[in-house]
Amino acid sequence: MSKRVIVDPITRIEGHLRAEVIVGDDGVVQDAFVSSTLWRGLEVIAKGRDPRNIPLMMQRICGVCTYSHYLKSTMAVEDALGIKIPYNAELVRTLMNAALFMHDHVVHFYHLHGVDWVDIVSALSADEEKASKLAFKYSDNPIGTGENELKKVKEKIAKFAKNPQGLGPFANAYWGHKTFRFTPEQNLIALSHYLKALEIQRIIAQMMAIFGGKNPHPQSLAVGGVTCVMDILNPARMGEYLVKYQTIADFVNNAYYADIVMAAEMYKTEPSVMKPMGVKNFMAHQDMMVGRNDYLFESGVIMNGDLSKVFEIDEDMITEEATHSWYKDDAPQHPYDGTTNPNYTGFVDGDTVGPDGKMISSKMINEKEKYSWIKSPRYKGEPMEVGPLACMLVGYAKGNKKTVKVVNDFLAKTGVPAAALFSTLGRTAGRMLQAKLIADNALVAFNNLIENLKVDQETCATYTIDKNREYKGRGMGDVPRGMLSHWIRIKNGVVENYQAVVPSTWNAGPMDSKGAKGPYEADLIGLKIEDLTQPIEIIRIIHSYDPCIACAVH
Ligand code: NFC
């Protein structure tokens, strides 16, 4: 008889997320439902306010992709008012974005998702000398893997293990689960990088603050451009950015890249991470301008995993619906006319699998009705995956030289075929490859900025708002978790309507009126769970999207 398994909360993510799966006697997931259990309401707060203040408010949608909403909201207002920002401002915005992307992806792999791949307890039995030598298999210049360094890492974690509370930040995980594939030595290498990445986080945050004033939630964008004029004209500040950038790029290339190559080698035979995705439609938007008409990311739509065709995005075809979301107005709406009127209908009583595997009575998702605070975005009525993998696939299929190089080098080094990218491993690798694309190429923006400042020091465009006119505009692009768009209507000088269509909304949204599932839910169906009391396979898939539910619900 089938059973319902609940994972709630899914930890090591931003926000509140619950997954419920129906599992058959064979341990295979027959159906899946994903719910966000907390509402925000930023779109409602925006109404009636001065559009120039909106970006600072919208930035508060998230404390992780802290710059994404600030930037896209500023761009939406600029688009509505017909403002073209100076070239210097474009380049500075890219340099801030480079810091954000590298920060998010490093934190994601090591601190949020890494423990799905790395068995920390197994690392304690590693031979440091063997591990130190092994690190050279994955990088010519390994980081943090000298024999003594690895010894210290082991000692540090062994101290945790002696605590009465157990393993501290590593407690309560499914250590020893049969789907972990690294050897003890590989686990130790990755564990050392986990600790090193804590330092890296701090350095990248400082990098963002050089042009942003502070981090999280930088302050240096204004409608029309940027305000960090004294920083970009100060060689010491520019030099500081460069040095920090190089430290981060080195980590991306010699720790993060190396660890994902190692993961590909060991996990390419693990069925739960190689299971083909449920949704094979991808969408990404041009972003990361490094020079005039020179972008690291391309725009496009891929349907059914067919890389031979990339379609242009038709923005009129983007909708959000609320058939299974806790809002009124169920029917699909274009974001310019979107509404956000809460309508909470709660959970139902039922029988589910308890923590010890025995059946218990509990609250369950009512999948026949509404069950999530996340809406269901659709493109031409179809669910789409957005995110770094979508961005890399679109760039690859469009023949973007820099993307093609990064992807082909990885496929050659790992021996993994391109088809294997349509999996959890592919999604996790896609995020790293996007970080590498940035680490290897975003300094073009830095050099162009220095050159341009010699002849042009404009950083902000002037503009006026005519209170007798109506305006509408949108800011679109790719942010660390995928395609993000903000849509604004302005009337009488204030915000008439505001909607954000967010990456984690695309990926985590519930079923639509036709019963079609979004990427999270569709990906769980068909997954084999080895032990219902330790559903790490579910967590690994969900984590690979880097869920941000604060963003998704907003
Ligand atoms: Ni929060 Fe997000 C913004 C999402 O749009 N999803 O990438 C960004 O958070 O991480």
PDB file of N, CA and C in Angstrom, residues 15 19 60 101 116 134 167 180 198 268 331 375 410 419 433 449 532 538:
ATOM      1  N   GLY A  15      14.231  30.046   3.951  1.00  0.00           N
ATOM      2  CA  GLY A  15      12.767  30.062   4.004  1.00  0.00           C
ATOM      3  C   GLY A  15      12.156  28.732   4.406  1.00  0.00           C
ATOM      4  N   ALA A  19       7.995  19.176   1.649  1.00  0.00           N
ATOM      5  CA  ALA A  19       7.744  18.269   0.527  1.00  0.00           C
ATOM      6  C   ALA A  19       6.963  17.070   1.049  1.00  0.00           C
ATOM      7  N   ARG A  60      14.455  43.748  -0.048  1.00  0.00           N
ATOM      8  CA  ARG A  60      14.181  43.007   1.197  1.00  0.00           C
ATOM      9  C   ARG A  60      13.418  41.720   0.943  1.00  0.00           C
ATOM     10  N   PHE A 101      26.988  36.316  -7.510  1.00  0.00           N
ATOM     11  CA  PHE A 101      26.910  34.958  -8.079  1.00  0.00           C
ATOM     12  C   PHE A 101      27.937  34.038  -7.421  1.00  0.00           C
ATOM     13  N   ASP A 116      24.886  16.861   1.313  1.00  0.00           N
ATOM     14  CA  ASP A 116      24.145  15.793   0.615  1.00  0.00           C
ATOM     15  C   ASP A 116      25.108  14.878  -0.145  1.00  0.00           C
ATOM     16  N   LEU A 134      45.736  12.611  -3.244  1.00  0.00           N
ATOM     17  CA  LEU A 134      44.577  12.452  -4.119  1.00  0.00           C
ATOM     18  C   LEU A 134      44.069  13.799  -4.650  1.00  0.00           C
ATOM     19  N   LEU A 167      27.647  16.471  16.788  1.00  0.00           N
ATOM     20  CA  LEU A 167      28.509  17.028  15.740  1.00  0.00           C
ATOM     21  C   LEU A 167      28.262  18.509  15.422  1.00  0.00           C
ATOM     22  N   PHE A 180      25.680   7.739  -0.240  1.00  0.00           N
ATOM     23  CA  PHE A 180      26.922   8.533  -0.235  1.00  0.00           C
ATOM     24  C   PHE A 180      27.990   7.749  -0.988  1.00  0.00           C
ATOM     25  N   LEU A 198      33.936  29.077   4.364  1.00  0.00           N
ATOM     26  CA  LEU A 198      33.414  30.053   5.325  1.00  0.00           C
ATOM     27  C   LEU A 198      34.218  31.350   5.237  1.00  0.00           C
ATOM     28  N   LYS A 268      28.283   9.386 -10.755  1.00  0.00           N
ATOM     29  CA  LYS A 268      27.633   9.184 -12.057  1.00  0.00           C
ATOM     30  C   LYS A 268      26.969   7.807 -12.165  1.00  0.00           C
ATOM     31  N   ALA A 331      -7.016  32.095 -12.192  1.00  0.00           N
ATOM     32  CA  ALA A 331      -6.659  31.988 -13.617  1.00  0.00           C
ATOM     33  C   ALA A 331      -5.296  32.614 -13.913  1.00  0.00           C
ATOM     34  N   LYS A 375       3.101  30.819  -6.170  1.00  0.00           N
ATOM     35  CA  LYS A 375       2.239  30.747  -7.359  1.00  0.00           C
ATOM     36  C   LYS A 375       2.872  29.786  -8.378  1.00  0.00           C
ATOM     37  N   PHE A 410      34.499  20.648 -19.052  1.00  0.00           N
ATOM     38  CA  PHE A 410      34.009  19.843 -17.919  1.00  0.00           C
ATOM     39  C   PHE A 410      33.597  18.444 -18.388  1.00  0.00           C
ATOM     40  N   ALA A 419      24.094  14.408 -22.188  1.00  0.00           N
ATOM     41  CA  ALA A 419      22.751  13.993 -21.769  1.00  0.00           C
ATOM     42  C   ALA A 419      22.658  13.872 -20.242  1.00  0.00           C
ATOM     43  N   LEU A 433      29.549  25.498 -12.932  1.00  0.00           N
ATOM     44  CA  LEU A 433      30.053  25.959 -14.237  1.00  0.00           C
ATOM     45  C   LEU A 433      29.707  27.432 -14.447  1.00  0.00           C
ATOM     46  N   LEU A 449      35.828  49.015 -17.479  1.00  0.00           N
ATOM     47  CA  LEU A 449      35.474  50.148 -16.620  1.00  0.00           C
ATOM     48  C   LEU A 449      36.688  51.079 -16.473  1.00  0.00           C
ATOM     49  N   LEU A 532      12.686   4.977   4.168  1.00  0.00           N
ATOM     50  CA  LEU A 532      11.697   6.056   4.333  1.00  0.00           C
ATOM     51  C   LEU A 532      11.973   6.925   5.561  1.00  0.00           C
ATOM     52  N   ILE A 538      15.348  12.724  -1.464  1.00  0.00           N
ATOM     53  CA  ILE A 538      14.427  13.856  -1.694  1.00  0.00           C
ATOM     54  C   ILE A 538      15.175  15.167  -1.461  1.00  0.00           C
TER      55      ILE A 538
END
